[in-house]
């Protein structure tokens, strides 16, 4: 029963569809950002639930293909490296999405700064000894 569910989830057809959809979405987001700005693209694409589902399915699909095709063998080390690298990139995207913030740091040549300009609201506390 479980294998019937997992077989299409780890199929090469689904991998192809997900990768094409992911690439098309990223390309479309690039053009949208040029026309409407970063905040529009963040709300329409990058922070959308369906984009997260695509990334999650891709990570699951790559992990399943490692198991399905026994890529952990010595002869398949190059293919395993590709699959693991893609999974690490997707995990990094999830960590960035939930544990980071976005801002702009203006640094003039020869200067240093510790201030970030963000559109989100944060509490700033200045601790002095």
Short mmCIF file of N, CA and C in Angstrom, two decimals, residues 22-124:
data_model
loop_
_atom_site.label_atom_id
_atom_site.label_comp_id
_atom_site.label_asym_id
_atom_site.label_seq_id
_atom_site.Cartn_x
_atom_site.Cartn_y
_atom_site.Cartn_z
N UNK A 22 9.51 24.57 -11.24
CA UNK A 22 10.38 25.37 -10.37
C UNK A 22 11.18 26.37 -11.21
N UNK A 23 11.77 25.92 -12.31
CA UNK A 23 12.56 26.81 -13.16
C UNK A 23 11.68 27.89 -13.79
N UNK A 24 10.50 27.52 -14.28
CA UNK A 24 9.59 28.50 -14.87
C UNK A 24 9.17 29.54 -13.84
N UNK A 25 8.86 29.09 -12.64
CA UNK A 25 8.44 30.01 -11.58
C UNK A 25 9.55 30.98 -11.22
N UNK A 26 10.78 30.48 -11.11
CA UNK A 26 11.91 31.35 -10.79
C UNK A 26 12.16 32.36 -11.91
N UNK A 27 12.05 31.93 -13.15
CA UNK A 27 12.24 32.84 -14.28
C UNK A 27 11.14 33.90 -14.30
N UNK A 28 9.91 33.48 -14.08
CA UNK A 28 8.78 34.42 -14.04
C UNK A 28 8.95 35.42 -12.90
N UNK A 29 9.44 34.95 -11.76
CA UNK A 29 9.66 35.83 -10.61
C UNK A 29 10.72 36.88 -10.93
N UNK A 30 11.71 36.51 -11.71
CA UNK A 30 12.74 37.48 -12.09
C UNK A 30 12.15 38.63 -12.89
N UNK A 31 11.28 38.31 -13.85
CA UNK A 31 10.64 39.36 -14.65
C UNK A 31 9.66 40.18 -13.82
N UNK A 32 8.93 39.51 -12.94
CA UNK A 32 8.00 40.23 -12.07
C UNK A 32 8.74 41.22 -11.16
N UNK A 33 9.86 40.77 -10.63
CA UNK A 33 10.64 41.64 -9.74
C UNK A 33 11.14 42.88 -10.48
N UNK A 34 11.51 42.71 -11.73
CA UNK A 34 11.97 43.84 -12.53
C UNK A 34 10.85 44.86 -12.72
N UNK A 35 9.62 44.38 -12.92
CA UNK A 35 8.50 45.27 -13.20
C UNK A 35 7.81 45.81 -11.95
N UNK A 36 7.69 44.99 -10.88
CA UNK A 36 6.88 45.36 -9.73
C UNK A 36 7.63 45.45 -8.41
N UNK A 37 8.90 45.05 -8.37
CA UNK A 37 9.69 45.18 -7.16
C UNK A 37 9.77 43.90 -6.35
N UNK A 38 10.68 43.91 -5.41
CA UNK A 38 10.97 42.73 -4.60
C UNK A 38 9.80 42.33 -3.71
N UNK A 39 9.16 43.30 -3.09
CA UNK A 39 8.07 42.99 -2.16
C UNK A 39 6.90 42.29 -2.87
N UNK A 40 6.62 42.68 -4.09
CA UNK A 40 5.54 42.05 -4.84
C UNK A 40 5.87 40.58 -5.12
N UNK A 41 7.09 40.33 -5.52
CA UNK A 41 7.50 38.95 -5.84
C UNK A 41 7.54 38.10 -4.58
N UNK A 42 7.99 38.69 -3.48
CA UNK A 42 8.00 37.94 -2.22
C UNK A 42 6.60 37.50 -1.84
N UNK A 43 5.63 38.39 -1.95
CA UNK A 43 4.27 38.03 -1.53
C UNK A 43 3.56 37.14 -2.55
N UNK A 44 3.84 37.32 -3.83
CA UNK A 44 3.15 36.54 -4.86
C UNK A 44 3.75 35.15 -5.03
N UNK A 45 5.07 35.04 -4.99
CA UNK A 45 5.72 33.76 -5.32
C UNK A 45 6.51 33.18 -4.16
N UNK A 46 7.54 33.88 -3.71
CA UNK A 46 8.50 33.28 -2.79
C UNK A 46 7.92 32.93 -1.43
N UNK A 47 6.92 33.66 -0.96
CA UNK A 47 6.30 33.35 0.33
C UNK A 47 4.96 32.65 0.17
N UNK A 48 4.66 32.18 -1.01
CA UNK A 48 3.39 31.49 -1.26
C UNK A 48 3.49 30.03 -0.83
N UNK A 49 2.38 29.49 -0.36
CA UNK A 49 2.36 28.10 0.13
C UNK A 49 2.67 27.12 -0.99
N UNK A 50 2.19 27.39 -2.20
CA UNK A 50 2.38 26.45 -3.31
C UNK A 50 3.85 26.38 -3.75
N UNK A 51 4.59 27.47 -3.59
CA UNK A 51 6.01 27.45 -3.92
C UNK A 51 6.76 26.60 -2.90
N UNK A 52 6.35 26.68 -1.66
CA UNK A 52 6.95 25.85 -0.62
C UNK A 52 6.63 24.37 -0.85
N UNK A 53 5.44 24.08 -1.33
CA UNK A 53 5.06 22.69 -1.64
C UNK A 53 5.94 22.15 -2.76
N UNK A 54 6.19 22.96 -3.78
CA UNK A 54 7.06 22.54 -4.88
C UNK A 54 8.45 22.20 -4.35
N UNK A 55 9.00 23.07 -3.51
CA UNK A 55 10.33 22.82 -2.96
C UNK A 55 10.34 21.58 -2.06
N UNK A 56 9.31 21.42 -1.25
CA UNK A 56 9.23 20.25 -0.38
C UNK A 56 9.13 18.96 -1.17
N UNK A 57 8.30 18.97 -2.21
CA UNK A 57 8.17 17.79 -3.06
C UNK A 57 9.47 17.47 -3.79
N UNK A 58 10.16 18.51 -4.23
CA UNK A 58 11.46 18.28 -4.88
C UNK A 58 12.46 17.63 -3.92
N UNK A 59 12.54 18.15 -2.70
CA UNK A 59 13.46 17.57 -1.71
C UNK A 59 13.08 16.13 -1.41
N UNK A 60 11.81 15.86 -1.23
CA UNK A 60 11.33 14.50 -0.97
C UNK A 60 11.60 13.58 -2.16
N UNK A 61 11.38 14.11 -3.35
CA UNK A 61 11.61 13.34 -4.56
C UNK A 61 13.08 12.98 -4.72
N UNK A 62 13.97 13.94 -4.51
CA UNK A 62 15.40 13.65 -4.61
C UNK A 62 15.84 12.65 -3.55
N UNK A 63 15.35 12.80 -2.32
CA UNK A 63 15.69 11.84 -1.26
C UNK A 63 15.17 10.45 -1.60
N UNK A 64 13.97 10.36 -2.13
CA UNK A 64 13.40 9.07 -2.53
C UNK A 64 14.17 8.43 -3.66
N UNK A 65 14.66 9.24 -4.59
CA UNK A 65 15.43 8.69 -5.70
C UNK A 65 16.79 8.18 -5.25
N UNK A 66 17.35 8.78 -4.21
CA UNK A 66 18.59 8.25 -3.64
C UNK A 66 18.35 6.82 -3.15
N UNK A 67 17.25 6.61 -2.48
CA UNK A 67 16.90 5.28 -1.97
C UNK A 67 16.49 4.34 -3.10
N UNK A 68 15.64 4.85 -4.01
CA UNK A 68 15.09 4.01 -5.09
C UNK A 68 16.18 3.47 -6.01
N UNK A 69 17.13 4.31 -6.40
CA UNK A 69 18.17 3.90 -7.34
C UNK A 69 19.47 3.51 -6.65
N UNK A 70 19.44 3.39 -5.33
CA UNK A 70 20.61 2.98 -4.54
C UNK A 70 21.84 3.83 -4.90
N UNK A 71 21.67 5.14 -4.83
CA UNK A 71 22.74 6.05 -5.21
C UNK A 71 23.83 6.15 -4.15
N UNK A 72 23.64 5.51 -3.04
CA UNK A 72 24.63 5.55 -1.96
C UNK A 72 25.79 4.59 -2.21
N UNK A 73 25.77 3.88 -3.33
CA UNK A 73 26.89 2.99 -3.68
C UNK A 73 28.07 3.79 -4.23
N UNK A 74 29.25 3.21 -4.12
CA UNK A 74 30.48 3.89 -4.53
C UNK A 74 30.47 4.25 -6.02
N UNK A 75 29.89 3.40 -6.84
CA UNK A 75 29.88 3.65 -8.29
C UNK A 75 29.02 4.85 -8.67
N UNK A 76 28.10 5.23 -7.83
CA UNK A 76 27.15 6.30 -8.15
C UNK A 76 27.42 7.55 -7.32
N UNK A 77 28.64 7.74 -6.90
CA UNK A 77 28.99 8.85 -6.01
C UNK A 77 28.70 10.22 -6.64
N UNK A 78 28.96 10.38 -7.92
CA UNK A 78 28.73 11.67 -8.57
C UNK A 78 27.24 12.03 -8.59
N UNK A 79 26.40 11.06 -8.91
CA UNK A 79 24.96 11.31 -8.94
C UNK A 79 24.43 11.55 -7.53
N UNK A 80 24.96 10.81 -6.55
CA UNK A 80 24.57 11.02 -5.16
C UNK A 80 24.93 12.44 -4.72
N UNK A 81 26.10 12.90 -5.10
CA UNK A 81 26.53 14.25 -4.73
C UNK A 81 25.57 15.29 -5.28
N UNK A 82 25.14 15.13 -6.52
CA UNK A 82 24.18 16.06 -7.13
C UNK A 82 22.87 16.07 -6.35
N UNK A 83 22.34 14.89 -6.04
CA UNK A 83 21.06 14.80 -5.32
C UNK A 83 21.16 15.39 -3.92
N UNK A 84 22.24 15.07 -3.21
CA UNK A 84 22.42 15.58 -1.85
C UNK A 84 22.62 17.10 -1.89
N UNK A 85 23.35 17.60 -2.87
CA UNK A 85 23.57 19.05 -2.99
C UNK A 85 22.25 19.77 -3.20
N UNK A 86 21.40 19.24 -4.04
CA UNK A 86 20.11 19.87 -4.29
C UNK A 86 19.25 19.84 -3.02
N UNK A 87 19.29 18.75 -2.28
CA UNK A 87 18.54 18.66 -1.03
C UNK A 87 19.06 19.69 -0.02
N UNK A 88 20.38 19.84 0.06
CA UNK A 88 20.97 20.83 0.98
C UNK A 88 20.56 22.24 0.59
N UNK A 89 20.53 22.54 -0.70
CA UNK A 89 20.09 23.86 -1.17
C UNK A 89 18.64 24.11 -0.77
N UNK A 90 17.79 23.12 -0.95
CA UNK A 90 16.38 23.28 -0.58
C UNK A 90 16.19 23.41 0.93
N UNK A 91 16.96 22.67 1.71
CA UNK A 91 16.91 22.82 3.16
C UNK A 91 17.37 24.23 3.55
N UNK A 92 18.41 24.72 2.89
CA UNK A 92 18.87 26.09 3.13
C UNK A 92 17.79 27.12 2.81
N UNK A 93 17.01 26.88 1.77
CA UNK A 93 15.91 27.78 1.42
C UNK A 93 14.85 27.78 2.52
N UNK A 94 14.54 26.61 3.09
CA UNK A 94 13.57 26.54 4.17
C UNK A 94 14.09 27.25 5.42
N UNK A 95 15.35 27.05 5.75
CA UNK A 95 15.93 27.70 6.93
C UNK A 95 15.91 29.22 6.73
N UNK A 96 16.30 29.66 5.55
CA UNK A 96 16.29 31.09 5.25
C UNK A 96 14.88 31.66 5.36
N UNK A 97 13.91 30.92 4.88
CA UNK A 97 12.53 31.41 4.90
C UNK A 97 12.02 31.62 6.31
N UNK A 98 12.35 30.73 7.21
CA UNK A 98 11.76 30.78 8.55
C UNK A 98 12.68 31.33 9.63
N UNK A 99 13.96 31.52 9.36
CA UNK A 99 14.87 31.96 10.43
C UNK A 99 15.69 33.19 10.04
N UNK A 100 15.25 33.93 9.05
CA UNK A 100 16.04 35.08 8.63
C UNK A 100 15.14 36.29 8.44
N UNK A 101 15.75 37.41 8.17
CA UNK A 101 15.01 38.61 7.79
C UNK A 101 15.72 39.27 6.64
N UNK A 102 15.01 40.13 5.97
CA UNK A 102 15.56 40.75 4.77
C UNK A 102 15.73 42.24 5.00
N UNK A 103 16.83 42.78 4.51
CA UNK A 103 17.07 44.20 4.66
C UNK A 103 18.17 44.65 3.73
N UNK A 104 18.45 45.94 3.79
CA UNK A 104 19.47 46.54 2.95
C UNK A 104 20.48 47.24 3.87
N UNK A 105 21.75 47.03 3.60
CA UNK A 105 22.80 47.69 4.36
C UNK A 105 23.55 48.62 3.42
N UNK A 106 23.49 49.91 3.70
CA UNK A 106 24.20 50.90 2.89
C UNK A 106 25.60 51.06 3.45
N UNK A 107 26.60 50.78 2.64
CA UNK A 107 28.00 50.90 3.06
C UNK A 107 28.74 51.74 2.03
N UNK A 108 29.23 52.86 2.44
CA UNK A 108 30.03 53.71 1.56
C UNK A 108 31.46 53.18 1.53
N UNK A 109 32.15 53.46 0.47
CA UNK A 109 33.53 53.00 0.32
C UNK A 109 34.40 53.55 1.45
N UNK A 110 35.09 52.65 2.12
CA UNK A 110 35.96 53.04 3.22
C UNK A 110 35.27 53.14 4.57
N UNK A 111 33.93 53.04 4.62
CA UNK A 111 33.18 53.13 5.87
C UNK A 111 32.78 51.75 6.36
N UNK A 112 32.31 51.73 7.59
CA UNK A 112 31.70 50.51 8.12
C UNK A 112 30.40 50.91 8.81
N UNK A 113 29.50 49.98 8.94
CA UNK A 113 28.21 50.27 9.57
C UNK A 113 27.68 49.01 10.25
N UNK A 114 26.73 49.24 11.15
CA UNK A 114 26.05 48.11 11.79
C UNK A 114 24.54 48.30 11.73
N UNK A 115 24.07 49.05 10.75
CA UNK A 115 22.64 49.33 10.61
C UNK A 115 22.09 48.70 9.34
N UNK A 116 20.90 48.11 9.49
CA UNK A 116 20.21 47.49 8.37
C UNK A 116 18.84 48.16 8.24
N UNK A 117 18.47 48.51 7.03
CA UNK A 117 17.16 49.08 6.76
C UNK A 117 16.25 47.95 6.28
N UNK A 118 15.11 47.79 6.97
CA UNK A 118 14.18 46.72 6.63
C UNK A 118 12.77 47.28 6.55
N UNK A 119 11.94 46.67 5.70
CA UNK A 119 10.55 47.09 5.62
C UNK A 119 9.71 46.46 6.72
N UNK A 120 10.24 45.42 7.34
CA UNK A 120 9.54 44.79 8.45
C UNK A 120 9.83 45.56 9.73
N UNK A 121 8.94 45.46 10.69
CA UNK A 121 9.12 46.15 11.97
C UNK A 121 9.82 45.23 12.95
N UNK A 122 10.84 45.77 13.59
CA UNK A 122 11.60 45.03 14.60
C UNK A 122 11.81 45.94 15.80
N UNK A 123 12.00 45.34 16.93
CA UNK A 123 12.33 46.05 18.15
C UNK A 123 13.83 46.23 18.21
N UNK A 124 14.28 47.47 18.33
CA UNK A 124 15.71 47.72 18.39
C UNK A 124 16.06 48.12 19.82
#
